[in-house]
XYZ file of C-alpha atoms in Angstrom:
786
model
C -190.959 9.848 76.223
C -194.398 9.389 74.634
C -195.714 7.876 77.847
C -194.517 10.897 79.799
C -196.178 13.286 77.375
C -199.427 11.291 77.573
C -199.184 11.452 81.347
C -198.890 15.211 81.156
C -201.947 15.463 78.949
C -203.978 13.309 81.306
C -202.534 15.051 84.366
C -203.715 18.499 83.299
C -207.308 17.377 83.662
C -206.593 15.391 86.775
C -204.942 18.377 88.435
C -208.166 20.366 88.038
C -210.507 17.574 89.151
C -208.731 16.206 92.227
C -209.120 18.296 95.345
C -209.105 15.624 98.016
C -206.088 14.757 100.139
C -204.603 11.511 98.819
C -202.070 9.270 100.537
C -200.062 6.696 98.639
C -201.241 3.173 99.314
C -198.512 1.378 101.159
C -196.987 -1.617 99.416
C -197.688 -5.011 100.976
C -195.362 -5.823 103.847
C -194.046 -9.072 105.153
C -195.449 -10.083 108.541
C -193.393 -8.627 111.325
C -191.506 -6.259 109.088
C -192.660 -3.183 111.046
C -191.553 -4.662 114.322
C -188.202 -5.666 112.862
C -187.560 -2.075 111.778
C -188.566 -0.575 115.110
C -186.742 -3.262 117.038
C -183.461 -2.284 115.427
C -183.672 1.247 116.836
C -182.186 2.253 120.138
C -185.356 4.129 121.026
C -188.932 3.403 119.955
C -191.685 5.732 121.010
C -194.313 3.005 120.515
C -192.828 0.998 123.390
C -193.955 3.719 125.829
C -197.512 3.887 127.143
C -196.978 7.619 127.610
C -194.829 10.141 125.717
C -191.170 10.321 126.740
C -190.254 12.667 129.565
C -188.603 15.189 127.212
C -192.017 15.664 125.536
C -193.575 16.452 128.930
C -190.881 18.935 129.860
C -191.921 21.448 127.223
C -195.248 22.790 126.097
C -196.628 21.367 122.855
C -199.350 22.424 120.507
C -200.330 18.764 120.235
C -202.050 16.612 122.800
C -200.199 13.721 124.383
C -202.449 11.330 122.465
C -201.505 12.866 119.119
C -197.823 12.797 120.050
C -198.012 9.165 121.097
C -199.861 8.088 117.972
C -197.579 10.057 115.640
C -194.667 7.979 116.952
C -196.558 4.717 116.867
C -195.153 1.944 114.741
C -198.460 1.207 113.032
C -199.490 3.164 109.997
C -203.174 3.421 110.873
C -202.522 5.141 114.212
C -200.111 7.588 112.629
C -202.700 8.352 109.972
C -205.373 9.038 112.628
C -202.970 11.379 114.412
C -202.211 13.145 111.128
C -205.915 13.765 110.613
C -206.010 15.340 114.091
C -203.140 17.589 113.052
C -205.045 18.504 109.905
C -208.068 19.473 111.978
C -205.889 21.564 114.293
C -204.381 23.397 111.319
C -207.801 24.180 109.883
C -208.888 25.634 113.248
C -205.854 27.949 113.357
C -205.638 28.663 109.645
C -206.026 32.401 110.123
C -203.202 32.602 112.695
C -199.814 32.626 111.018
C -197.998 32.267 114.337
C -199.965 29.163 115.261
C -199.370 27.577 111.853
C -195.643 28.302 112.057
C -195.572 26.791 115.556
C -197.321 23.633 114.358
C -194.991 23.240 111.375
C -191.825 23.880 113.381
C -192.835 21.363 116.052
C -193.588 18.755 113.422
C -190.242 19.397 111.753
C -188.031 19.655 114.822
C -189.597 17.009 117.056
C -190.690 14.481 114.464
C -189.261 14.861 110.967
C -185.745 15.497 112.282
C -186.099 12.783 114.942
C -183.712 9.846 115.111
C -186.666 7.474 115.304
C -188.024 6.342 111.949
C -191.577 5.993 113.321
C -191.519 9.601 114.479
C -190.124 10.681 111.118
C -192.905 8.875 109.273
C -195.505 10.412 111.560
C -194.014 13.849 111.078
C -194.030 13.501 107.309
C -197.677 12.365 107.265
C -198.576 15.299 109.476
C -196.721 17.775 107.225
C -198.727 16.436 104.282
C -201.926 16.854 106.312
C -200.894 20.395 107.208
C -200.364 21.262 103.559
C -203.733 19.813 102.624
C -205.409 21.789 105.377
C -203.769 25.027 104.293
C -204.530 24.514 100.636
C -203.011 27.097 98.257
C -202.028 29.287 101.212
C -199.329 26.718 102.029
C -197.168 28.673 99.579
C -196.325 31.131 102.375
C -194.877 28.283 104.488
C -193.046 26.258 101.846
C -189.659 27.579 102.948
C -190.245 25.753 106.234
C -192.136 22.739 104.920
C -190.140 21.638 101.852
C -186.494 21.511 103.112
C -187.125 18.826 105.795
C -189.025 16.724 103.276
C -186.093 16.973 100.871
C -183.781 15.878 103.676
C -185.905 12.794 104.320
C -185.763 11.866 100.637
C -182.125 10.937 101.231
C -182.742 9.099 104.531
C -181.073 5.755 105.158
C -184.450 4.250 106.047
C -186.417 3.138 102.984
C -189.696 3.712 104.883
C -188.753 7.316 105.528
C -187.825 7.861 101.900
C -191.156 6.414 100.835
C -193.160 8.621 103.220
C -191.102 11.616 102.087
C -192.215 10.923 98.506
C -195.816 10.660 99.725
C -195.516 13.904 101.678
C -193.928 15.799 98.791
C -196.670 14.545 96.491
C -199.384 16.009 98.712
C -197.488 19.281 99.157
C -197.132 19.518 95.394
C -200.842 18.811 94.970
C -201.845 21.918 96.824
C -198.902 24.251 96.208
C -198.743 23.619 92.441
C -196.637 26.302 90.779
C -195.108 27.519 94.042
C -193.307 24.186 94.396
C -191.224 25.175 91.376
C -189.216 27.417 93.678
C -187.632 24.210 94.985
C -187.484 22.419 91.658
C -183.685 22.179 91.486
C -183.378 20.567 94.923
C -186.296 18.228 94.202
C -184.758 17.232 90.864
C -181.467 16.299 92.487
C -183.216 14.301 95.190
C -185.246 12.398 92.602
C -182.102 11.661 90.585
C -180.841 9.739 93.596
C -184.173 8.005 94.191
C -184.362 6.910 90.545
C -181.883 4.143 91.333
C -183.177 3.352 94.834
C -182.794 -0.273 95.878
C -186.358 -0.470 97.191
C -189.032 -0.952 94.549
C -191.635 0.771 96.756
C -189.487 3.916 96.926
C -188.973 3.895 93.171
C -192.737 3.522 92.662
C -193.413 6.440 94.998
C -190.843 8.575 93.214
C -192.435 7.816 89.847
C -195.853 8.941 91.074
C -194.347 12.124 92.480
C -192.356 12.710 89.303
C -195.461 12.458 87.118
C -197.183 15.111 89.194
C -194.149 17.430 89.099
C -193.964 17.007 85.326
C -197.602 18.039 85.020
C -196.950 21.134 87.112
C -193.838 22.050 85.114
C -195.588 21.567 81.804
C -198.505 23.805 82.780
C -196.881 26.458 84.970
C -193.106 26.586 84.549
C -193.166 29.272 81.884
C -195.941 31.399 83.330
C -196.230 31.087 87.108
C -195.113 34.212 88.961
C -194.315 33.826 92.642
C -194.520 36.720 95.124
C -191.894 34.973 97.234
C -188.967 35.268 94.775
C -186.975 38.293 93.696
C -186.846 37.107 90.092
C -190.620 36.914 89.842
C -190.812 33.572 88.055
C -191.027 30.548 90.347
C -189.078 28.414 87.879
C -185.716 29.552 86.528
C -184.417 27.522 83.615
C -181.087 29.332 83.784
C -180.563 28.225 87.392
C -181.644 24.684 86.629
C -179.197 24.166 83.758
C -176.087 23.818 86.000
C -177.945 21.092 87.912
C -178.876 19.326 84.695
C -175.316 19.672 83.442
C -173.983 17.836 86.479
C -176.416 14.955 86.261
C -176.303 14.471 82.489
C -172.838 12.930 82.898
C -174.085 10.272 85.311
C -173.311 6.666 84.433
C -176.268 5.306 86.390
C -178.815 3.902 83.887
C -181.862 4.905 85.973
C -180.569 8.424 86.397
C -179.838 8.651 82.675
C -183.404 7.672 81.831
C -184.675 10.206 84.344
C -182.529 13.007 82.910
C -183.649 12.252 79.351
C -187.307 12.289 80.374
C -186.905 15.751 81.870
C -185.035 17.131 78.866
C -187.907 15.971 76.698
C -190.479 17.557 79.005
C -188.688 20.899 79.265
C -188.237 21.006 75.501
C -191.989 20.591 75.054
C -192.981 23.360 77.486
C -194.281 26.369 75.538
C -192.396 29.522 76.433
C -189.229 27.841 77.743
C -186.200 28.378 75.510
C -184.402 25.164 76.368
C -182.661 25.124 72.977
C -180.549 28.135 73.937
C -178.972 25.932 76.629
C -178.549 22.941 74.325
C -174.711 23.011 74.480
C -174.878 22.547 78.253
C -176.257 19.010 77.975
C -175.589 18.026 74.359
C -172.151 16.602 75.130
C -173.385 14.322 77.907
C -176.456 13.317 75.945
C -174.413 12.186 72.948
C -172.368 9.965 75.242
C -175.539 7.999 75.974
C -175.305 6.598 72.442
C -172.531 4.293 73.650
C -174.417 3.000 76.683
C -174.433 -0.761 77.015
C -178.221 -0.828 77.506
C -180.350 -0.835 74.383
C -183.197 1.142 75.931
C -180.938 4.044 76.889
C -179.325 4.116 73.454
C -182.722 4.012 71.767
C -184.167 6.787 73.923
C -181.046 8.893 73.399
C -181.380 8.559 69.612
C -185.044 9.576 69.753
C -184.340 12.559 71.990
C -181.348 13.708 69.922
C -183.442 13.430 66.788
C -186.135 15.613 68.379
C -183.536 18.191 69.378
C -182.016 18.057 65.889
C -185.414 18.783 64.366
C -185.747 21.690 66.772
C -182.379 23.050 65.609
C -183.503 22.784 61.998
C -186.838 24.478 62.717
C -185.351 27.340 64.736
C -182.582 27.929 62.184
C -184.991 28.020 59.269
C -187.363 30.242 61.220
C -184.594 32.692 62.051
C -183.552 32.798 58.395
C -187.105 33.444 57.213
C -187.737 36.104 59.836
C -184.316 37.723 59.634
C -185.638 41.036 58.364
C -188.617 41.088 60.698
C -186.383 40.474 63.714
C -184.649 43.794 63.113
C -187.883 45.744 62.626
C -190.530 44.358 64.966
C -189.940 44.089 68.692
C -192.725 41.538 69.034
C -190.935 39.203 66.668
C -187.742 39.552 68.669
C -189.503 38.482 71.826
C -190.749 35.254 70.260
C -187.633 34.343 68.311
C -185.432 31.576 69.701
C -181.668 31.553 69.384
C -178.973 28.895 69.326
C -175.398 28.977 70.544
C -173.841 27.666 67.355
C -170.252 28.233 68.456
C -170.559 26.142 71.626
C -172.453 23.449 69.727
C -169.655 23.253 67.167
C -167.109 22.865 69.970
C -168.945 19.774 71.151
C -169.615 18.296 67.714
C -165.982 18.596 66.614
C -164.872 16.571 69.602
C -167.462 13.888 68.964
C -166.652 13.658 65.251
C -163.229 12.443 66.392
C -164.786 9.832 68.662
C -164.034 6.145 68.185
C -167.734 5.264 68.560
C -169.608 5.006 65.261
C -173.002 6.113 66.599
C -171.527 9.275 68.075
C -169.564 10.033 64.903
C -172.622 9.553 62.700
C -174.805 11.785 64.853
C -172.151 14.508 65.195
C -171.601 14.606 61.430
C -175.332 14.826 60.783
C -175.593 17.801 63.121
C -172.506 19.444 61.648
C -173.909 19.286 58.107
C -176.937 21.194 59.338
C -174.876 23.821 61.155
C -172.711 24.433 58.080
C -175.895 25.186 56.163
C -177.515 27.508 58.708
C -174.606 29.128 60.597
C -172.082 29.931 57.888
C -170.475 32.941 59.531
C -169.937 31.009 62.775
C -168.797 27.784 61.129
C -166.141 29.497 59.001
C -164.060 30.324 62.078
C -164.039 26.634 63.043
C -162.819 25.480 59.618
C -159.326 24.365 60.772
C -160.712 22.157 63.522
C -163.554 20.749 61.432
C -161.130 19.824 58.648
C -158.838 18.052 61.094
C -161.744 16.036 62.489
C -163.659 15.210 59.291
C -160.945 14.301 56.775
C -159.881 11.059 58.536
C -163.473 9.794 58.139
C -163.722 10.197 54.354
C -162.814 6.550 53.832
C -164.537 5.131 56.904
C -165.466 1.468 56.871
C -169.111 2.353 57.599
C -170.688 3.800 54.416
C -173.050 6.134 56.278
C -170.244 7.813 58.201
C -168.140 8.053 55.055
C -171.043 9.638 53.144
C -171.702 12.160 55.916
C -168.010 13.032 56.104
C -167.795 13.559 52.337
C -170.863 15.795 52.399
C -169.497 17.785 55.337
C -166.164 18.274 53.600
C -167.799 19.274 50.326
C -170.125 21.786 52.005
C -167.273 23.286 53.992
C -165.130 23.687 50.880
C -168.014 25.418 49.164
C -168.369 27.716 52.149
C -164.675 28.642 52.082
C -164.805 29.321 48.358
C -167.474 31.926 49.029
C -166.118 34.223 51.724
C -168.109 37.247 50.625
C -170.994 36.424 52.969
C -172.072 39.450 54.962
C -170.757 38.894 58.498
C -173.257 38.616 61.313
C -172.704 38.526 65.045
C -172.106 35.129 66.588
C -174.635 34.148 69.215
C -171.917 33.728 71.814
C -173.890 35.675 74.408
C -177.579 35.525 75.251
C -179.809 37.947 73.335
C -180.439 41.171 75.204
C -184.184 40.628 74.933
C -183.910 37.458 77.021
C -183.691 38.894 80.484
C -183.575 35.416 82.000
C -180.286 34.491 80.340
C -177.665 34.981 83.088
C -174.028 35.699 82.503
C -173.047 32.729 84.647
C -173.295 30.625 81.481
C -170.047 32.101 80.244
C -167.979 30.525 82.978
C -166.011 27.421 82.143
C -167.824 24.171 82.671
C -167.594 20.607 81.537
C -169.377 21.006 78.239
C -167.214 23.991 77.206
C -164.784 21.675 75.499
C -163.820 24.082 72.704
C -161.298 26.842 72.675
C -161.215 30.306 71.200
C -160.056 30.591 67.625
C -156.729 32.455 67.432
C -156.633 34.386 64.200
C -155.684 37.815 63.033
C -158.309 40.475 62.694
C -159.931 40.402 59.285
C -159.069 36.744 58.614
C -161.991 34.306 58.325
C -160.039 31.626 60.199
C -156.563 30.708 61.419
C -154.576 29.865 58.269
C -151.559 28.492 60.084
C -153.765 26.160 62.107
C -155.565 24.717 59.104
C -152.287 24.175 57.235
C -150.873 22.387 60.276
C -153.941 20.131 60.436
C -153.734 19.398 56.714
C -150.064 18.472 57.032
C -151.046 15.838 59.569
C -153.634 14.396 57.174
C -151.079 14.113 54.363
C -149.599 11.108 56.148
C -152.972 9.497 56.867
C -153.310 5.846 55.889
C -156.401 6.487 53.759
C -155.955 7.652 50.176
C -159.144 9.739 50.152
C -157.963 11.649 53.207
C -154.624 12.470 51.613
C -156.359 13.553 48.410
C -158.757 15.760 50.331
C -155.840 17.364 52.195
C -154.201 18.294 48.913
C -157.511 19.593 47.555
C -157.828 21.822 50.601
C -154.293 23.142 50.200
C -154.983 23.864 46.535
C -158.195 25.669 47.411
C -156.594 27.692 50.202
C -153.599 28.644 48.097
C -155.902 29.945 45.394
C -157.844 31.967 47.961
C -154.815 33.294 49.854
C -151.519 32.565 48.063
C -149.621 34.925 50.349
C -150.764 33.118 53.499
C -150.694 29.460 52.482
C -147.299 27.768 51.972
C -145.665 31.155 51.959
C -143.432 30.504 54.960
C -140.968 27.847 55.971
C -143.482 25.868 58.014
C -142.388 22.447 56.842
C -145.195 22.033 54.331
C -143.089 22.241 51.175
C -140.689 19.414 52.145
C -143.715 17.295 53.082
C -145.254 17.921 49.667
C -142.039 16.766 48.034
C -142.043 13.664 50.202
C -145.646 13.000 49.167
C -144.369 12.440 45.625
C -143.380 8.987 46.879
C -147.001 8.189 47.751
C -148.290 4.805 46.674
C -151.311 6.387 44.964
C -150.740 7.893 41.537
C -153.794 10.113 41.995
C -152.307 11.549 45.167
C -149.040 12.211 43.335
C -150.866 14.022 40.541
C -152.724 16.232 43.006
C -149.503 16.859 44.877
C -147.777 17.898 41.668
C -150.632 20.204 40.780
C -150.262 21.873 44.164
C -146.479 22.099 43.859
C -146.843 23.629 40.417
C -149.455 26.102 41.622
C -147.236 27.158 44.495
C -144.115 27.310 42.328
C -145.849 29.595 39.849
C -145.994 32.277 42.524
C -142.340 31.935 43.566
C -139.529 34.249 42.533
C -136.538 32.907 40.591
C -134.468 32.084 43.671
C -137.319 30.240 45.371
C -138.134 28.358 42.162
C -134.488 27.359 41.802
C -134.556 26.084 45.381
C -137.708 24.071 44.655
C -136.172 22.371 41.599
C -132.976 21.701 43.516
C -134.953 20.025 46.332
C -136.827 17.951 43.772
C -133.595 16.756 42.184
C -132.190 16.004 45.628
C -135.238 13.850 46.279
C -134.626 11.951 43.054
C -130.962 11.590 43.958
C -131.704 10.043 47.344
C -134.665 7.980 46.133
C -133.598 6.358 42.873
C -136.619 4.092 42.908
C -138.863 7.136 42.832
C -136.918 8.416 39.842
C -137.343 5.129 38.028
C -141.031 4.627 38.792
C -142.411 8.147 39.045
C -139.739 10.417 37.602
C -141.359 10.739 34.186
C -144.838 11.313 35.650
C -143.583 13.987 38.036
C -141.669 15.954 35.434
C -144.411 15.735 32.841
C -147.072 16.889 35.307
C -144.924 19.829 36.342
C -144.451 20.740 32.701
C -148.223 20.643 32.182
C -148.812 23.166 34.962
C -145.635 25.242 34.543
C -143.387 26.499 31.768
C -141.416 23.472 30.465
C -138.574 25.667 29.258
C -138.159 27.203 32.715
C -138.136 23.773 34.342
C -135.582 22.311 31.907
C -133.421 25.404 32.020
C -133.278 25.335 35.837
C -132.662 21.594 36.002
C -129.866 21.848 33.450
C -128.073 24.527 35.453
C -128.274 22.425 38.628
C -127.297 19.124 36.984
C -124.289 20.619 35.237
C -122.618 21.113 38.622
C -123.902 17.947 40.274
C -121.133 15.936 41.903
C -122.935 12.626 41.594
C -122.068 11.934 37.968
C -124.006 8.679 37.819
C -127.182 10.403 38.965
C -126.583 13.345 36.644
C -126.209 10.981 33.660
C -129.347 9.050 34.635
C -131.353 12.217 35.187
C -130.267 13.740 31.888
C -131.245 10.558 30.066
C -134.732 10.660 31.657
C -135.156 14.333 30.847
C -134.078 13.708 27.290
C -136.578 10.904 26.748
C -139.375 13.011 28.231
C -138.400 15.900 25.988
C -138.571 13.704 22.887
C -141.724 11.739 23.668
C -144.024 14.129 25.543
C -146.516 16.255 23.705
C -146.110 18.879 26.422
C -142.548 19.443 25.158
C -143.509 20.274 21.598
C -142.918 23.995 22.084
C -139.588 23.324 23.804
C -138.409 21.184 20.891
C -139.371 23.938 18.456
C -137.461 26.515 20.502
C -134.372 24.296 20.415
C -134.442 24.343 16.610
C -134.259 28.150 16.608
C -130.495 28.385 16.781
C -130.589 31.458 14.600
C -132.018 33.548 17.453
C -130.484 34.433 20.775
C -133.142 32.761 22.938
C -132.812 29.492 21.067
C -129.024 29.567 21.317
C -129.108 30.236 25.071
C -131.536 27.385 25.647
C -129.491 24.978 23.569
C -126.220 25.942 25.240
C -127.657 25.579 28.738
C -129.102 22.153 28.022
C -126.051 20.978 26.105
C -123.618 21.651 28.958
C -125.763 19.540 31.273
C -126.681 16.938 28.630
C -122.966 16.268 28.160
C -123.184 14.063 31.261
C -124.775 11.510 28.958
C -123.246 10.927 25.508
C -126.373 9.598 23.811
C -128.561 12.337 25.329
C -126.170 15.037 24.120
C -126.105 13.469 20.655
C -129.923 13.348 20.483
C -130.087 16.983 21.686
C -127.939 17.958 18.710
C -130.300 16.047 16.416
C -133.325 17.826 17.911
C -131.603 21.209 17.419
C -130.691 20.176 13.828
C -127.027 20.739 14.645
C -126.190 17.719 12.470
C -122.577 18.662 11.847
C -121.989 18.929 15.587
C -123.657 15.556 16.034
C -121.521 13.991 13.314
C -118.338 15.248 15.003
C -119.578 13.972 18.357
C -119.661 10.479 16.840
C -115.921 10.724 16.294
C -115.516 11.241 20.038
C -117.687 8.148 20.623
C -114.875 6.129 19.082
C -112.559 7.166 21.905
C -115.095 6.323 24.595
C -115.752 2.995 26.240
C -118.912 1.692 24.607
C -120.782 0.231 27.553
C -123.901 -1.872 27.589
C -125.790 1.116 28.992
C -124.689 3.248 26.050
C -125.750 0.580 23.550
C -129.169 0.321 25.236
C -129.548 4.062 25.040
C -128.543 4.063 21.357
C -131.111 1.346 20.769
C -133.766 3.544 22.424
C -132.676 6.501 20.321
C -133.142 4.567 17.117
C -136.654 3.619 18.195
C -137.336 7.282 19.056
C -136.169 8.379 15.591
C -139.314 6.671 14.328
C -141.514 8.741 16.689
C -143.529 11.853 15.674
C -140.964 14.097 17.365
C -138.429 13.287 14.622
C -140.788 13.495 11.649
C -138.957 16.564 10.400
C -135.643 14.649 10.554
C -136.923 11.777 8.449
C -138.260 14.237 5.876
C -134.904 16.014 5.808
C -133.383 12.813 4.424
C -135.072 13.881 1.181
C -132.914 17.030 1.117
C -129.346 15.722 1.302
C -127.860 18.834 -0.244
C -129.373 20.974 2.532
C -128.589 18.541 5.385
C -125.463 16.702 4.231
C -124.299 15.690 7.725
C -127.584 14.033 8.659
C -126.697 10.887 6.695
C -123.338 10.684 8.401
C -125.001 10.924 11.831
C -127.399 8.112 11.067
C -124.773 5.905 9.485
C -122.550 6.566 12.461
C -125.239 5.236 14.794
C -125.749 2.347 12.407
C -122.113 1.384 12.702
C -122.094 1.632 16.496
C -125.107 -0.591 16.972
C -124.846 -4.373 17.268
C -127.161 -6.343 15.056
C -130.526 -6.048 16.747
C -134.042 -4.904 16.062
C -132.872 -1.295 16.231
C -130.071 -2.123 13.779
C -132.613 -3.547 11.325
C -134.945 -0.580 11.740
C -132.229 1.972 11.026
C -130.900 -0.036 8.102
C -134.346 -0.118 6.499
C -134.662 3.628 6.904
C -131.200 4.293 5.404
C -131.757 1.852 2.548
C -134.950 3.709 1.674
C -133.002 6.953 1.409
C -130.097 5.323 -0.466
C -132.422 3.848 -3.062
C -133.335 7.380 -4.014
C -129.728 8.085 -5.023
C -128.869 10.481 -2.228
C -125.969 8.611 -0.777
C -123.430 10.413 -2.951
C -124.065 13.707 -1.191
C -122.640 12.528 2.149
C -119.705 14.815 3.087
C -116.333 13.208 2.436
C -114.310 15.064 5.020
C -114.885 16.858 8.251
C -115.129 20.622 8.310
C -112.852 22.204 10.933
C -114.752 22.321 14.164
C -114.247 26.036 14.662
C -116.421 26.696 11.593
C -119.234 24.318 12.352
C -122.714 25.836 12.074
C -126.171 24.539 12.628
C -128.071 23.400 9.578
C -130.822 25.712 10.657
C -128.652 28.812 10.174
C -127.692 28.329 6.531
C -130.709 30.098 5.114
C -131.384 32.694 7.824
C -131.004 36.309 6.743
C -130.984 37.777 10.268
C -129.222 35.070 12.272
C -127.390 35.720 15.530
C -123.637 35.137 15.768
C -122.821 31.447 15.270
C -122.352 29.149 18.254
C -118.808 28.068 18.920
C -119.444 24.351 18.374
C -115.776 23.591 18.722
C -115.947 24.710 22.313
C -119.016 22.566 22.795
C -117.209 19.530 21.424
C -114.361 20.121 23.842
C -116.806 20.411 26.747
C -118.520 17.194 25.679
C -115.232 15.332 25.392
C -114.081 16.572 28.797
C -117.272 15.555 30.516
C -117.212 12.087 28.978
C -113.615 11.589 30.018
C -114.518 12.513 33.605
C -117.369 10.007 33.557
C -115.111 7.304 32.146
C -112.447 7.898 34.778
C -115.077 7.716 37.528
C -116.346 4.382 36.217
C -112.852 2.980 36.216
């Protein structure tokens, strides 16, 4: 690229200095090569001493000697004949008809001849004609240039070489007018870039350097009187040609295309950056080329274009106010098609090639910063492409992906940005921007964003993409998906997870994730969503959660406590326990119900989040406390030890003491003994501090001693047995043992210890009915076990 730019700088001076007609020097030939070429033809004009009869049958502007020498197989004779043609053209320079006749005869009888010698002679003569005409050749280029372009694709390497030489000399004198044929010349040179003959490639390179000089100096300014558009060079018409060739797999053609992109980008006054999406896709594919030089040049060129994007974006931001007020500023301001660029970048972010991914992410970070109102509509697709890369094995890609995700989240959090029009169509001040760009072509790989009017982006689409990422193998991707769902639900709770789109069941399934951090984030999201649900929907959520525990017992054992505690942190613990109790009371799987109740009971006793719930359970003198206790008790009756501990928490010690009598009729299983052992250990926890202090008031809580001694008698001699005995001995040493009640009070008159001293207590709970319910439930469990 630097060599090309240096060539342009040197060529500007050279273009002014050189006026003489210059032929390429022919490459050295092997002896006999010329004769071998001519000998392979069916007809060779050089084998005749006089011109063929068909030349004599019609009148010609050339003498027979010139005709014979133009078809000669030796270069020197053809060159002499070409000089004669040049002299003839100079003599008739003022006669347009004569010049047209000379050019047409050269084209029809020589350039389009089947004989390669005649073609070479015709091409040399066309070059001589152009030199003789000088700048006035512009009026004849429509006749001169097309046959030369045809010869550039000839099967004969000699003809292709002379065509390059001829085009060079035509370009020398026509300068800016040649740009009328730039598209055709570009395509022809793309083919010659990979020519098998080194001489042809050398000739093409010399021609290409000259054309680059002309383009650099005149492409943006030269006005031609022979075109309707005015400008000789049309960038808009060239872009479709460039778009076709940028996808070539030929290494020589790729190098050629990149050199021209660099040149056109450096031409003052040409807004190549507006058309960047038309070749950006193909250019990024060069990063995976097997040849180091192509990859290196592609990186350099993409970096230059990236810097241009940054410069133009910053310039447009700084001049935003001036653009609206001063017409002159509008004329000089460049624009970028951010939406089409994002289409391309999103596809390449999902590429399997690291170089492409890294480059696409780097560009996307910049676009998020400078094109916020355009980027926001692409949020669903960007999220789906970027999240899988958050834990990429290559640190650079991972860092870029994290930065892209963070910047996009920040953008979504702030949706109060004043909307501006997307540069989907060319600015009206750019009269050269044709509407043909809007047709579908290969680089238009995006699709229109389907969203309702007034919405910043398609909510259903982004939720669908995030659901896919929830099952990604990488932990960071799953965490980021949950973060996005949390963010979106906070921004639009009525749009996110508000319908039966399959997201809620997937969130419940995510509770089985191997990562505890993912589970915590999932629970936070579930809690946030549940907080906005009505009672029926919340009941359905808790029921689905319990069903998950019922089908996945391992999840209940390993994560059950974490899940319930986290939900209680984010939601009302009383509401959660109340709903679970109602559901578990009617659960047909008695084993699961007993296990679940036991887990809930332990969480209730040990978790600091349940402190308020435990206090509410002790308020049996008010209606709310009674309703809570009754609801939990009916469900807790699935588990004897859990129901007994619930009575202790509620300070219903007399009820608890009578429940111990029912224990005597039950089968004392190993599971029950283990649970009693756990209960004894829990009695030493902070949650039961009030109970241990109540041992100092035996006259106020007479049935508490009986409860504890009852447990003491049920336990086998173990560490729990020793712990409870020490506690009871401490109380007995104070002389309180005599206050233990000597007979049971009829169950119909049982009251909670908490109601004895309440002046405004609610009607007493019918504990006799509760005892009957407990006994019935335990009998059902026992019959099921048998």
